């Protein structure tokens, strides 16, 4: 019994001091393992005289249960401190900002072009594409602008070197999207409802309002009994849908050789709602596009009979529209490649 007390004291002390799970495991083996001290005592019971055996057996089993409980309690405490230690080693700050992933974005001009295409598609217009390198014929002659006509000076042209074709003339970078009026009439005939968005080029000194490369949207509608009233309705509807609010439009006379009568269309200033401000130069109106009833010569160039059909055409600059919409004051930002500008429109 004395030995048993000593054994108990020693075991409890050692367990108490154990600092790690492996050292605790070692102690468990030392006392309770197959060759452990307590196990040995239990095995030796059979050598005791019968009258002492029962009592000693009870005492040993009580001690065994007590040790087992102490071991498992200690094991749990050690496991917990272990976990906490690991946790502080692997500390992860969930509030730390993540690494930003760089993503590309659609350029604001392309975004706007898509919006324009969607609205005109909804109104039954098809979206047509044409070449950026164009012939003098389609860019000028077909549009009623002969070689010696002063109207050629309206658009400073980039010419491409090479021998001129007998019929098509020289090659040019198209100065407007209008050549596609004739191209589309040739290809699709009448009736016709189309827009042509695209890049155009002018040999121009650049400043805040002029760029050598910019974008236009051409529009054309050919059918029977078409008047300028249809154009007014379509443009008012288009601009109102684009800006998401009621927009007014008005016509002023304007000259373009390929329309007769020719006109310019303004829309009511979105900034001041027509009251007059800096953007609309106190007029309440913003100049928007050239338009007019398609000239007979142009209809004929496209193979359309002017006695049966009439129509109108318009052309506007995409950059000016975007500048007006977002308050951008320099056209050179669009192709300047400055990410601070581009990324505003992600
Ligand atoms: N092509 C003309 C320009 O670039 C715009 C326009 C298109 C005018 C269609 C009338 C009709 O200035």
PDB file of C-alpha atoms in Angstrom, residues 60-345:
ATOM      1  CA  UNK A  60      -4.910  -0.979  -7.959  1.00  0.00           C
ATOM      2  CA  UNK A  61      -7.977  -0.662 -10.187  1.00  0.00           C
ATOM      3  CA  UNK A  62      -9.081   2.588  -8.513  1.00  0.00           C
ATOM      4  CA  UNK A  63      -5.596   3.993  -9.088  1.00  0.00           C
ATOM      5  CA  UNK A  64      -5.592   2.784 -12.660  1.00  0.00           C
ATOM      6  CA  UNK A  65      -8.889   4.581 -13.422  1.00  0.00           C
ATOM      7  CA  UNK A  66      -7.666   7.717 -11.704  1.00  0.00           C
ATOM      8  CA  UNK A  67      -4.455   7.748 -13.722  1.00  0.00           C
ATOM      9  CA  UNK A  68      -6.316   7.076 -16.942  1.00  0.00           C
ATOM     10  CA  UNK A  69      -8.620  10.055 -16.273  1.00  0.00           C
ATOM     11  CA  UNK A  70      -5.716  12.322 -15.396  1.00  0.00           C
ATOM     12  CA  UNK A  71      -3.863  11.309 -18.542  1.00  0.00           C
ATOM     13  CA  UNK A  72      -6.822  12.088 -20.801  1.00  0.00           C
ATOM     14  CA  UNK A  73      -7.500  15.413 -19.080  1.00  0.00           C
ATOM     15  CA  UNK A  74      -3.876  16.429 -19.468  1.00  0.00           C
ATOM     16  CA  UNK A  75      -3.901  15.282 -23.065  1.00  0.00           C
ATOM     17  CA  UNK A  76      -6.787  17.629 -23.833  1.00  0.00           C
ATOM     18  CA  UNK A  77      -5.035  20.618 -22.244  1.00  0.00           C
ATOM     19  CA  UNK A  78      -1.848  19.902 -24.173  1.00  0.00           C
ATOM     20  CA  UNK A  79      -3.782  19.544 -27.417  1.00  0.00           C
ATOM     21  CA  UNK A  80      -5.386  22.910 -26.861  1.00  0.00           C
ATOM     22  CA  UNK A  81      -2.131  24.756 -26.189  1.00  0.00           C
ATOM     23  CA  UNK A  82      -0.621  23.006 -29.198  1.00  0.00           C
ATOM     24  CA  UNK A  83      -3.414  24.290 -31.384  1.00  0.00           C
ATOM     25  CA  UNK A  84      -3.064  27.801 -30.064  1.00  0.00           C
ATOM     26  CA  UNK A  85       0.656  27.716 -30.710  1.00  0.00           C
ATOM     27  CA  UNK A  86       0.097  26.585 -34.274  1.00  0.00           C
ATOM     28  CA  UNK A  87      -2.555  29.183 -34.752  1.00  0.00           C
ATOM     29  CA  UNK A  88      -0.273  32.009 -33.777  1.00  0.00           C
ATOM     30  CA  UNK A  89       2.427  30.547 -36.032  1.00  0.00           C
ATOM     31  CA  UNK A  90       0.071  30.466 -38.991  1.00  0.00           C
ATOM     32  CA  UNK A  91      -1.665  33.727 -38.165  1.00  0.00           C
ATOM     33  CA  UNK A  92      -3.671  34.986 -41.129  1.00  0.00           C
ATOM     34  CA  UNK A  93      -5.052  38.511 -41.178  1.00  0.00           C
ATOM     35  CA  UNK A  94      -8.442  38.223 -42.824  1.00  0.00           C
ATOM     36  CA  UNK A  95      -8.722  42.012 -43.035  1.00  0.00           C
ATOM     37  CA  UNK A  96      -5.546  42.321 -45.160  1.00  0.00           C
ATOM     38  CA  UNK A  97      -6.410  43.619 -48.653  1.00  0.00           C
ATOM     39  CA  UNK A  98      -6.161  40.969 -51.376  1.00  0.00           C
ATOM     40  CA  UNK A  99      -3.901  41.145 -54.411  1.00  0.00           C
ATOM     41  CA  UNK A 100      -5.733  43.072 -57.123  1.00  0.00           C
ATOM     42  CA  UNK A 101      -6.226  41.269 -60.403  1.00  0.00           C
ATOM     43  CA  UNK A 102      -5.631  43.481 -63.423  1.00  0.00           C
ATOM     44  CA  UNK A 103      -8.447  43.151 -65.924  1.00  0.00           C
ATOM     45  CA  UNK A 104      -8.889  44.688 -69.335  1.00  0.00           C
ATOM     46  CA  UNK A 105     -11.924  46.727 -70.287  1.00  0.00           C
ATOM     47  CA  UNK A 106     -13.847  47.739 -73.357  1.00  0.00           C
ATOM     48  CA  UNK A 107     -12.838  51.213 -74.567  1.00  0.00           C
ATOM     49  CA  UNK A 108     -15.492  53.860 -73.969  1.00  0.00           C
ATOM     50  CA  UNK A 109     -15.826  54.463 -77.710  1.00  0.00           C
ATOM     51  CA  UNK A 110     -16.529  50.777 -78.350  1.00  0.00           C
ATOM     52  CA  UNK A 111     -18.953  50.672 -75.424  1.00  0.00           C
ATOM     53  CA  UNK A 112     -20.846  53.647 -76.836  1.00  0.00           C
ATOM     54  CA  UNK A 113     -20.752  52.273 -80.374  1.00  0.00           C
ATOM     55  CA  UNK A 114     -22.370  49.086 -79.064  1.00  0.00           C
ATOM     56  CA  UNK A 115     -25.125  51.118 -77.387  1.00  0.00           C
ATOM     57  CA  UNK A 116     -25.756  53.034 -80.618  1.00  0.00           C
ATOM     58  CA  UNK A 117     -25.894  49.771 -82.585  1.00  0.00           C
ATOM     59  CA  UNK A 118     -28.343  48.250 -80.092  1.00  0.00           C
ATOM     60  CA  UNK A 119     -30.746  51.182 -80.286  1.00  0.00           C
ATOM     61  CA  UNK A 120     -30.725  51.315 -84.079  1.00  0.00           C
ATOM     62  CA  UNK A 121     -31.103  47.532 -84.295  1.00  0.00           C
ATOM     63  CA  UNK A 122     -34.198  47.815 -82.127  1.00  0.00           C
ATOM     64  CA  UNK A 123     -35.555  50.308 -84.667  1.00  0.00           C
ATOM     65  CA  UNK A 124     -34.982  47.884 -87.544  1.00  0.00           C
ATOM     66  CA  UNK A 125     -31.666  49.190 -88.899  1.00  0.00           C
ATOM     67  CA  UNK A 126     -28.962  46.776 -89.972  1.00  0.00           C
ATOM     68  CA  UNK A 127     -25.342  47.311 -88.921  1.00  0.00           C
ATOM     69  CA  UNK A 128     -23.015  47.566 -91.936  1.00  0.00           C
ATOM     70  CA  UNK A 129     -19.230  47.670 -92.152  1.00  0.00           C
ATOM     71  CA  UNK A 130     -17.014  49.158 -94.851  1.00  0.00           C
ATOM     72  CA  UNK A 131     -13.327  49.497 -95.776  1.00  0.00           C
ATOM     73  CA  UNK A 132     -11.114  52.064 -94.041  1.00  0.00           C
ATOM     74  CA  UNK A 133      -8.945  52.270 -97.147  1.00  0.00           C
ATOM     75  CA  UNK A 134     -11.396  53.574 -99.712  1.00  0.00           C
ATOM     76  CA  UNK A 135     -11.317  54.646-103.350  1.00  0.00           C
ATOM     77  CA  UNK A 136     -11.620  58.264-104.372  1.00  0.00           C
ATOM     78  CA  UNK A 137     -14.739  57.198-106.253  1.00  0.00           C
ATOM     79  CA  UNK A 138     -16.698  56.012-103.212  1.00  0.00           C
ATOM     80  CA  UNK A 139     -15.269  58.627-100.877  1.00  0.00           C
ATOM     81  CA  UNK A 140     -16.010  61.565-103.256  1.00  0.00           C
ATOM     82  CA  UNK A 141     -17.358  61.097-106.820  1.00  0.00           C
ATOM     83  CA  UNK A 142     -20.102  58.657-105.902  1.00  0.00           C
ATOM     84  CA  UNK A 143     -21.212  61.175-103.294  1.00  0.00           C
ATOM     85  CA  UNK A 144     -21.562  63.953-105.832  1.00  0.00           C
ATOM     86  CA  UNK A 145     -18.194  65.534-105.003  1.00  0.00           C
ATOM     87  CA  UNK A 146     -16.242  65.763-108.309  1.00  0.00           C
ATOM     88  CA  UNK A 147     -12.467  66.223-108.329  1.00  0.00           C
ATOM     89  CA  UNK A 148     -12.538  69.960-108.979  1.00  0.00           C
ATOM     90  CA  UNK A 149     -15.382  70.638-106.548  1.00  0.00           C
ATOM     91  CA  UNK A 150     -14.483  73.029-103.743  1.00  0.00           C
ATOM     92  CA  UNK A 151     -16.297  70.721-101.286  1.00  0.00           C
ATOM     93  CA  UNK A 152     -13.257  68.422-101.428  1.00  0.00           C
ATOM     94  CA  UNK A 153     -11.455  71.042 -99.381  1.00  0.00           C
ATOM     95  CA  UNK A 154     -13.942  70.459 -96.541  1.00  0.00           C
ATOM     96  CA  UNK A 155     -12.174  67.224 -95.753  1.00  0.00           C
ATOM     97  CA  UNK A 156      -8.371  67.150 -95.682  1.00  0.00           C
ATOM     98  CA  UNK A 157      -7.486  63.779 -97.068  1.00  0.00           C
ATOM     99  CA  UNK A 158      -4.684  61.235 -96.585  1.00  0.00           C
ATOM    100  CA  UNK A 159      -3.854  59.807-100.004  1.00  0.00           C
ATOM    101  CA  UNK A 160      -2.172  56.463-100.457  1.00  0.00           C
ATOM    102  CA  UNK A 161       0.739  56.394-102.921  1.00  0.00           C
ATOM    103  CA  UNK A 162       0.263  54.445-106.117  1.00  0.00           C
ATOM    104  CA  UNK A 163      -1.115  54.648-109.603  1.00  0.00           C
ATOM    105  CA  UNK A 164      -4.761  55.779-109.738  1.00  0.00           C
ATOM    106  CA  UNK A 165      -7.323  53.334-111.070  1.00  0.00           C
ATOM    107  CA  UNK A 166      -9.078  54.529-114.256  1.00  0.00           C
ATOM    108  CA  UNK A 167     -12.544  54.300-112.688  1.00  0.00           C
ATOM    109  CA  UNK A 168     -11.940  54.272-108.948  1.00  0.00           C
ATOM    110  CA  UNK A 169      -9.201  56.915-108.821  1.00  0.00           C
ATOM    111  CA  UNK A 170      -6.594  56.942-106.086  1.00  0.00           C
ATOM    112  CA  UNK A 171      -6.810  55.143-102.746  1.00  0.00           C
ATOM    113  CA  UNK A 172      -7.527  57.271 -99.683  1.00  0.00           C
ATOM    114  CA  UNK A 173      -8.057  56.755 -95.992  1.00  0.00           C
ATOM    115  CA  UNK A 174     -11.797  57.366 -95.860  1.00  0.00           C
ATOM    116  CA  UNK A 175     -12.543  60.853 -94.584  1.00  0.00           C
ATOM    117  CA  UNK A 176     -16.083  59.893 -93.522  1.00  0.00           C
ATOM    118  CA  UNK A 177     -18.346  56.823 -93.360  1.00  0.00           C
ATOM    119  CA  UNK A 178     -20.543  58.211 -96.190  1.00  0.00           C
ATOM    120  CA  UNK A 179     -18.914  56.073 -98.955  1.00  0.00           C
ATOM    121  CA  UNK A 180     -20.986  53.240 -97.504  1.00  0.00           C
ATOM    122  CA  UNK A 181     -24.179  54.959 -98.625  1.00  0.00           C
ATOM    123  CA  UNK A 182     -23.377  54.037-102.223  1.00  0.00           C
ATOM    124  CA  UNK A 183     -21.778  50.714-101.301  1.00  0.00           C
ATOM    125  CA  UNK A 184     -24.862  49.613 -99.333  1.00  0.00           C
ATOM    126  CA  UNK A 185     -27.331  50.700-102.025  1.00  0.00           C
ATOM    127  CA  UNK A 186     -25.296  48.750-104.598  1.00  0.00           C
ATOM    128  CA  UNK A 187     -25.214  45.692-102.380  1.00  0.00           C
ATOM    129  CA  UNK A 188     -28.678  45.644-100.802  1.00  0.00           C
ATOM    130  CA  UNK A 189     -30.801  47.884-103.072  1.00  0.00           C
ATOM    131  CA  UNK A 190     -33.952  49.626-101.820  1.00  0.00           C
ATOM    132  CA  UNK A 191     -35.676  49.719 -99.401  1.00  0.00           C
ATOM    133  CA  UNK A 192     -32.740  50.124 -97.063  1.00  0.00           C
ATOM    134  CA  UNK A 193     -32.275  50.910 -93.380  1.00  0.00           C
ATOM    135  CA  UNK A 194     -28.751  50.809 -92.085  1.00  0.00           C
ATOM    136  CA  UNK A 195     -26.078  52.387 -89.937  1.00  0.00           C
ATOM    137  CA  UNK A 196     -22.321  52.176 -90.502  1.00  0.00           C
ATOM    138  CA  UNK A 197     -20.155  52.849 -87.462  1.00  0.00           C
ATOM    139  CA  UNK A 198     -16.444  53.130 -88.159  1.00  0.00           C
ATOM    140  CA  UNK A 199     -13.089  54.801 -88.018  1.00  0.00           C
ATOM    141  CA  UNK A 200     -12.329  57.748 -90.285  1.00  0.00           C
ATOM    142  CA  UNK A 201      -9.210  59.831 -90.971  1.00  0.00           C
ATOM    143  CA  UNK A 202      -8.400  63.445 -91.761  1.00  0.00           C
ATOM    144  CA  UNK A 203      -5.095  65.089 -92.502  1.00  0.00           C
ATOM    145  CA  UNK A 204      -5.503  67.614 -89.750  1.00  0.00           C
ATOM    146  CA  UNK A 205      -3.423  69.436 -87.163  1.00  0.00           C
ATOM    147  CA  UNK A 206      -4.670  68.095 -83.837  1.00  0.00           C
ATOM    148  CA  UNK A 207      -5.986  70.174 -80.966  1.00  0.00           C
ATOM    149  CA  UNK A 208      -8.584  69.723 -78.218  1.00  0.00           C
ATOM    150  CA  UNK A 209     -11.359  69.473 -80.807  1.00  0.00           C
ATOM    151  CA  UNK A 210      -9.598  67.889 -83.792  1.00  0.00           C
ATOM    152  CA  UNK A 211      -8.032  64.455 -84.198  1.00  0.00           C
ATOM    153  CA  UNK A 212      -6.578  62.839 -87.333  1.00  0.00           C
ATOM    154  CA  UNK A 213      -8.335  59.573 -86.486  1.00  0.00           C
ATOM    155  CA  UNK A 214     -11.860  59.477 -85.113  1.00  0.00           C
ATOM    156  CA  UNK A 215     -15.164  57.637 -85.410  1.00  0.00           C
ATOM    157  CA  UNK A 216     -18.415  58.313 -87.190  1.00  0.00           C
ATOM    158  CA  UNK A 217     -21.779  56.678 -87.392  1.00  0.00           C
ATOM    159  CA  UNK A 218     -23.436  56.905 -90.803  1.00  0.00           C
ATOM    160  CA  UNK A 219     -27.146  56.333 -91.126  1.00  0.00           C
ATOM    161  CA  UNK A 220     -29.318  55.847 -94.173  1.00  0.00           C
ATOM    162  CA  UNK A 221     -32.955  55.102 -94.799  1.00  0.00           C
ATOM    163  CA  UNK A 222     -34.325  54.582 -98.337  1.00  0.00           C
ATOM    164  CA  UNK A 223     -37.966  53.741 -98.937  1.00  0.00           C
ATOM    165  CA  UNK A 224     -41.162  55.074-100.478  1.00  0.00           C
ATOM    166  CA  UNK A 225     -42.754  58.263 -99.191  1.00  0.00           C
ATOM    167  CA  UNK A 226     -39.895  59.110 -96.871  1.00  0.00           C
ATOM    168  CA  UNK A 227     -39.533  62.683 -95.646  1.00  0.00           C
ATOM    169  CA  UNK A 228     -37.300  64.572 -93.268  1.00  0.00           C
ATOM    170  CA  UNK A 229     -40.012  64.100 -90.627  1.00  0.00           C
ATOM    171  CA  UNK A 230     -39.004  60.422 -90.375  1.00  0.00           C
ATOM    172  CA  UNK A 231     -35.432  61.499 -89.689  1.00  0.00           C
ATOM    173  CA  UNK A 232     -36.532  63.916 -87.007  1.00  0.00           C
ATOM    174  CA  UNK A 233     -38.572  61.201 -85.291  1.00  0.00           C
ATOM    175  CA  UNK A 234     -35.835  58.600 -85.508  1.00  0.00           C
ATOM    176  CA  UNK A 235     -33.135  60.931 -84.155  1.00  0.00           C
ATOM    177  CA  UNK A 236     -35.290  62.199 -81.297  1.00  0.00           C
ATOM    178  CA  UNK A 237     -36.090  58.619 -80.345  1.00  0.00           C
ATOM    179  CA  UNK A 238     -32.463  57.511 -80.679  1.00  0.00           C
ATOM    180  CA  UNK A 239     -31.061  60.323 -78.521  1.00  0.00           C
ATOM    181  CA  UNK A 240     -33.799  59.972 -75.899  1.00  0.00           C
ATOM    182  CA  UNK A 241     -33.109  56.240 -75.577  1.00  0.00           C
ATOM    183  CA  UNK A 242     -29.354  56.781 -75.435  1.00  0.00           C
ATOM    184  CA  UNK A 243     -29.475  59.489 -72.768  1.00  0.00           C
ATOM    185  CA  UNK A 244     -32.405  57.925 -70.928  1.00  0.00           C
ATOM    186  CA  UNK A 245     -34.428  61.138 -70.970  1.00  0.00           C
ATOM    187  CA  UNK A 246     -36.537  63.176 -73.350  1.00  0.00           C
ATOM    188  CA  UNK A 247     -34.252  65.016 -75.819  1.00  0.00           C
ATOM    189  CA  UNK A 248     -35.383  67.688 -78.307  1.00  0.00           C
ATOM    190  CA  UNK A 249     -33.867  68.046 -81.783  1.00  0.00           C
ATOM    191  CA  UNK A 250     -33.888  70.857 -84.332  1.00  0.00           C
ATOM    192  CA  UNK A 251     -32.640  71.335 -87.895  1.00  0.00           C
ATOM    193  CA  UNK A 252     -30.565  74.159 -89.325  1.00  0.00           C
ATOM    194  CA  UNK A 253     -29.650  74.518 -93.004  1.00  0.00           C
ATOM    195  CA  UNK A 254     -26.254  73.007 -93.827  1.00  0.00           C
ATOM    196  CA  UNK A 255     -24.342  72.140 -96.958  1.00  0.00           C
ATOM    197  CA  UNK A 256     -23.179  68.663 -97.999  1.00  0.00           C
ATOM    198  CA  UNK A 257     -22.978  67.782-101.732  1.00  0.00           C
ATOM    199  CA  UNK A 258     -24.628  64.377-101.263  1.00  0.00           C
ATOM    200  CA  UNK A 259     -27.878  65.644 -99.757  1.00  0.00           C
ATOM    201  CA  UNK A 260     -30.495  68.064-101.044  1.00  0.00           C
ATOM    202  CA  UNK A 261     -31.742  69.799 -99.018  1.00  0.00           C
ATOM    203  CA  UNK A 262     -28.833  69.541 -96.607  1.00  0.00           C
ATOM    204  CA  UNK A 263     -29.052  70.336 -92.930  1.00  0.00           C
ATOM    205  CA  UNK A 264     -27.458  70.062 -89.555  1.00  0.00           C
ATOM    206  CA  UNK A 265     -29.199  68.629 -86.540  1.00  0.00           C
ATOM    207  CA  UNK A 266     -28.767  69.950 -83.002  1.00  0.00           C
ATOM    208  CA  UNK A 267     -30.089  68.449 -79.799  1.00  0.00           C
ATOM    209  CA  UNK A 268     -31.154  70.227 -76.631  1.00  0.00           C
ATOM    210  CA  UNK A 269     -28.254  70.666 -74.213  1.00  0.00           C
ATOM    211  CA  UNK A 270     -28.332  67.892 -71.608  1.00  0.00           C
ATOM    212  CA  UNK A 271     -26.396  69.886 -69.064  1.00  0.00           C
ATOM    213  CA  UNK A 272     -28.732  72.867 -68.751  1.00  0.00           C
ATOM    214  CA  UNK A 273     -31.862  71.346 -70.334  1.00  0.00           C
ATOM    215  CA  UNK A 274     -31.875  74.045 -72.978  1.00  0.00           C
ATOM    216  CA  UNK A 275     -31.521  77.027 -70.651  1.00  0.00           C
ATOM    217  CA  UNK A 276     -28.053  77.913 -71.915  1.00  0.00           C
ATOM    218  CA  UNK A 277     -24.681  77.131 -70.326  1.00  0.00           C
ATOM    219  CA  UNK A 278     -20.955  76.987 -71.069  1.00  0.00           C
ATOM    220  CA  UNK A 279     -21.170  73.645 -72.898  1.00  0.00           C
ATOM    221  CA  UNK A 280     -23.846  74.823 -75.356  1.00  0.00           C
ATOM    222  CA  UNK A 281     -22.311  78.318 -75.534  1.00  0.00           C
ATOM    223  CA  UNK A 282     -25.465  79.819 -74.025  1.00  0.00           C
ATOM    224  CA  UNK A 283     -27.609  78.656 -76.970  1.00  0.00           C
ATOM    225  CA  UNK A 284     -29.341  75.721 -75.274  1.00  0.00           C
ATOM    226  CA  UNK A 285     -28.460  73.548 -78.293  1.00  0.00           C
ATOM    227  CA  UNK A 286     -25.537  71.278 -79.132  1.00  0.00           C
ATOM    228  CA  UNK A 287     -24.426  70.760 -82.745  1.00  0.00           C
ATOM    229  CA  UNK A 288     -24.666  67.069 -83.410  1.00  0.00           C
ATOM    230  CA  UNK A 289     -24.618  65.925 -87.028  1.00  0.00           C
ATOM    231  CA  UNK A 290     -24.933  66.526 -90.745  1.00  0.00           C
ATOM    232  CA  UNK A 291     -27.965  65.149 -92.549  1.00  0.00           C
ATOM    233  CA  UNK A 292     -30.337  65.662 -95.418  1.00  0.00           C
ATOM    234  CA  UNK A 293     -32.451  64.090 -98.128  1.00  0.00           C
ATOM    235  CA  UNK A 294     -30.250  61.878-100.294  1.00  0.00           C
ATOM    236  CA  UNK A 295     -29.248  63.625-103.536  1.00  0.00           C
ATOM    237  CA  UNK A 296     -30.602  62.150-106.786  1.00  0.00           C
ATOM    238  CA  UNK A 297     -27.075  61.651-108.094  1.00  0.00           C
ATOM    239  CA  UNK A 298     -26.206  59.569-105.070  1.00  0.00           C
ATOM    240  CA  UNK A 299     -29.322  57.402-105.380  1.00  0.00           C
ATOM    241  CA  UNK A 300     -28.425  56.795-109.038  1.00  0.00           C
ATOM    242  CA  UNK A 301     -24.812  56.009-108.165  1.00  0.00           C
ATOM    243  CA  UNK A 302     -26.200  53.339-105.856  1.00  0.00           C
ATOM    244  CA  UNK A 303     -28.496  51.956-108.574  1.00  0.00           C
ATOM    245  CA  UNK A 304     -31.673  53.205-106.895  1.00  0.00           C
ATOM    246  CA  UNK A 305     -34.376  54.867-109.015  1.00  0.00           C
ATOM    247  CA  UNK A 306     -35.045  58.372-107.602  1.00  0.00           C
ATOM    248  CA  UNK A 307     -38.513  58.349-109.212  1.00  0.00           C
ATOM    249  CA  UNK A 308     -39.530  55.397-107.049  1.00  0.00           C
ATOM    250  CA  UNK A 309     -37.567  55.958-103.865  1.00  0.00           C
ATOM    251  CA  UNK A 310     -36.324  58.711-101.683  1.00  0.00           C
ATOM    252  CA  UNK A 311     -34.441  58.701 -98.443  1.00  0.00           C
ATOM    253  CA  UNK A 312     -32.216  60.495 -96.047  1.00  0.00           C
ATOM    254  CA  UNK A 313     -28.766  60.095 -94.606  1.00  0.00           C
ATOM    255  CA  UNK A 314     -26.966  61.363 -91.552  1.00  0.00           C
ATOM    256  CA  UNK A 315     -23.472  61.233 -90.111  1.00  0.00           C
ATOM    257  CA  UNK A 316     -22.301  62.038 -86.601  1.00  0.00           C
ATOM    258  CA  UNK A 317     -19.032  61.842 -84.707  1.00  0.00           C
ATOM    259  CA  UNK A 318     -18.896  59.269 -81.937  1.00  0.00           C
ATOM    260  CA  UNK A 319     -16.203  61.137 -79.997  1.00  0.00           C
ATOM    261  CA  UNK A 320     -18.270  64.315 -79.755  1.00  0.00           C
ATOM    262  CA  UNK A 321     -21.209  62.328 -78.447  1.00  0.00           C
ATOM    263  CA  UNK A 322     -19.077  60.680 -75.749  1.00  0.00           C
ATOM    264  CA  UNK A 323     -17.398  63.999 -74.867  1.00  0.00           C
ATOM    265  CA  UNK A 324     -20.799  65.623 -74.426  1.00  0.00           C
ATOM    266  CA  UNK A 325     -22.105  62.721 -72.377  1.00  0.00           C
ATOM    267  CA  UNK A 326     -19.210  62.472 -69.920  1.00  0.00           C
ATOM    268  CA  UNK A 327     -17.932  66.050 -69.937  1.00  0.00           C
ATOM    269  CA  UNK A 328     -14.602  65.249 -71.646  1.00  0.00           C
ATOM    270  CA  UNK A 329     -12.878  68.397 -72.859  1.00  0.00           C
ATOM    271  CA  UNK A 330     -10.112  67.074 -75.137  1.00  0.00           C
ATOM    272  CA  UNK A 331     -10.654  64.657 -78.035  1.00  0.00           C
ATOM    273  CA  UNK A 332      -7.013  63.533 -77.879  1.00  0.00           C
ATOM    274  CA  UNK A 333      -7.667  61.488 -74.724  1.00  0.00           C
ATOM    275  CA  UNK A 334      -9.446  58.798 -76.745  1.00  0.00           C
ATOM    276  CA  UNK A 335      -6.364  57.499 -78.515  1.00  0.00           C
ATOM    277  CA  UNK A 336      -3.813  58.927 -76.091  1.00  0.00           C
ATOM    278  CA  UNK A 337      -3.372  55.571 -74.370  1.00  0.00           C
ATOM    279  CA  UNK A 338      -3.377  57.133 -70.888  1.00  0.00           C
ATOM    280  CA  UNK A 339      -4.725  54.406 -68.586  1.00  0.00           C
ATOM    281  CA  UNK A 340      -5.959  56.971 -66.078  1.00  0.00           C
ATOM    282  CA  UNK A 341      -8.411  58.097 -68.753  1.00  0.00           C
ATOM    283  CA  UNK A 342      -9.266  54.638 -70.119  1.00  0.00           C
ATOM    284  CA  UNK A 343      -9.830  53.027 -66.713  1.00  0.00           C
ATOM    285  CA  UNK A 344     -12.487  55.529 -65.723  1.00  0.00           C
ATOM    286  CA  UNK A 345     -14.897  53.715 -68.000  1.00  0.00           C
TER     287      UNK A 345
END
